[in-house]
Amino acid sequence: SDLQKQEERGELLQPLIFILLVLCSVLLYFKVSLMDPGFVKSEEETEAGNSEEQSMVIPQVPSNIKLRRCGYCMVKQPMRARHCQLCQHCVRRYDHHCPWIENCVGEKNHPLFIAYLSVQLVVLLWGGHAAWSGLYFEQSWDQLRHNIFLLVSFLLIVIFTIVVLLLLISHLYLISCNTTTWEFMSHHRISYLRHSELENPFDQGVIRNLWRFFC
């Protein structure tokens, strides 16, 4: 492959950058999967009614919509929080429970989750290019058989690249609208959205939505 040829020529810059990107991807994976996604603590109950996100939505929501108490962990849920049956906790700004990282994606780790997907996409695209550069289809079957690992790797990389790309695009779209996967999929079942005069009371425009999320 291209990376192997550069290494043999002593040109180590690109191979080292590729290795660093892979290590960065692995570190981000463990960071996102092991960190607190925004679990609601019991001592936060008194602060839940004063959160910034709730103050943004109250004018558009009827006054009879109250903060509900979770029937599982018995904490008072802030606006946009949801209980995760797998994590056994309520999560602030709950997006979804990701089986790949075995953790919820919520208020605290959602930006890092986007960073992880972005780095992973770069690694997959670069790895796919490296695998493709090592394939020579004019070879005989006996020679190609020795490179079957490259061919299988390339096909797997293509599949994972499509999955990661679609996932990243969908999350960036939802972030630009200031909504979550859970709110987007269950809009009709969420009281503060179902009774709101606006379709999405949290939307402040694409620029401000992106700024609030990443900054």
PDB file of N, CA, C and O in Angstrom, residues 3 30 47 72 98 100 104 108 124 153 201:
ATOM      1  N   LEU A   3       1.096   3.602   2.231  1.00  0.00           N
ATOM      2  CA  LEU A   3       1.748   3.821   3.523  1.00  0.00           C
ATOM      3  C   LEU A   3       2.965   2.922   3.686  1.00  0.00           C
ATOM      4  O   LEU A   3       3.992   3.342   4.223  1.00  0.00           O
ATOM      5  N   PHE A  30     -12.719   5.378  24.155  1.00  0.00           N
ATOM      6  CA  PHE A  30     -12.759   5.046  25.578  1.00  0.00           C
ATOM      7  C   PHE A  30     -13.241   6.227  26.416  1.00  0.00           C
ATOM      8  O   PHE A  30     -13.951   6.046  27.416  1.00  0.00           O
ATOM      9  N   GLU A  47     -32.270  22.585  41.347  1.00  0.00           N
ATOM     10  CA  GLU A  47     -31.746  23.435  40.291  1.00  0.00           C
ATOM     11  C   GLU A  47     -32.400  23.157  38.944  1.00  0.00           C
ATOM     12  O   GLU A  47     -32.240  23.937  38.010  1.00  0.00           O
ATOM     13  N   TYR A  72     -38.367   5.400  37.878  1.00  0.00           N
ATOM     14  CA  TYR A  72     -37.348   4.373  38.102  1.00  0.00           C
ATOM     15  C   TYR A  72     -36.327   4.806  39.144  1.00  0.00           C
ATOM     16  O   TYR A  72     -36.100   4.107  40.128  1.00  0.00           O
ATOM     17  N   CYS A  98     -26.023   4.314  22.856  1.00  0.00           N
ATOM     18  CA  CYS A  98     -25.250   3.781  21.736  1.00  0.00           C
ATOM     19  C   CYS A  98     -24.679   2.411  22.108  1.00  0.00           C
ATOM     20  O   CYS A  98     -23.876   2.309  23.038  1.00  0.00           O
ATOM     21  N   TRP A 100     -22.550   0.684  20.484  1.00  0.00           N
ATOM     22  CA  TRP A 100     -21.146   0.571  20.100  1.00  0.00           C
ATOM     23  C   TRP A 100     -20.224   1.025  21.226  1.00  0.00           C
ATOM     24  O   TRP A 100     -19.115   0.502  21.375  1.00  0.00           O
ATOM     25  N   CYS A 104     -24.698   5.947  27.205  1.00  0.00           N
ATOM     26  CA  CYS A 104     -25.628   6.913  26.642  1.00  0.00           C
ATOM     27  C   CYS A 104     -24.853   8.069  26.008  1.00  0.00           C
ATOM     28  O   CYS A 104     -23.722   8.374  26.412  1.00  0.00           O
ATOM     29  N   LYS A 108     -23.113  15.788  28.343  1.00  0.00           N
ATOM     30  CA  LYS A 108     -21.681  15.958  28.587  1.00  0.00           C
ATOM     31  C   LYS A 108     -20.794  15.330  27.517  1.00  0.00           C
ATOM     32  O   LYS A 108     -19.705  15.843  27.241  1.00  0.00           O
ATOM     33  N   LEU A 124     -11.073   5.956   8.571  1.00  0.00           N
ATOM     34  CA  LEU A 124     -11.648   4.983   7.641  1.00  0.00           C
ATOM     35  C   LEU A 124     -11.369   5.366   6.186  1.00  0.00           C
ATOM     36  O   LEU A 124     -11.035   4.508   5.359  1.00  0.00           O
ATOM     37  N   SER A 153     -10.352  -6.248   3.958  1.00  0.00           N
ATOM     38  CA  SER A 153     -10.257  -5.012   4.743  1.00  0.00           C
ATOM     39  C   SER A 153     -10.912  -3.849   4.014  1.00  0.00           C
ATOM     40  O   SER A 153     -11.641  -3.054   4.624  1.00  0.00           O
ATOM     41  N   PRO A 201     -39.282  24.274  20.032  1.00  0.00           N
ATOM     42  CA  PRO A 201     -39.094  25.497  20.823  1.00  0.00           C
ATOM     43  C   PRO A 201     -37.644  25.781  21.190  1.00  0.00           C
ATOM     44  O   PRO A 201     -37.335  26.866  21.669  1.00  0.00           O
TER      45      PRO A 201
END
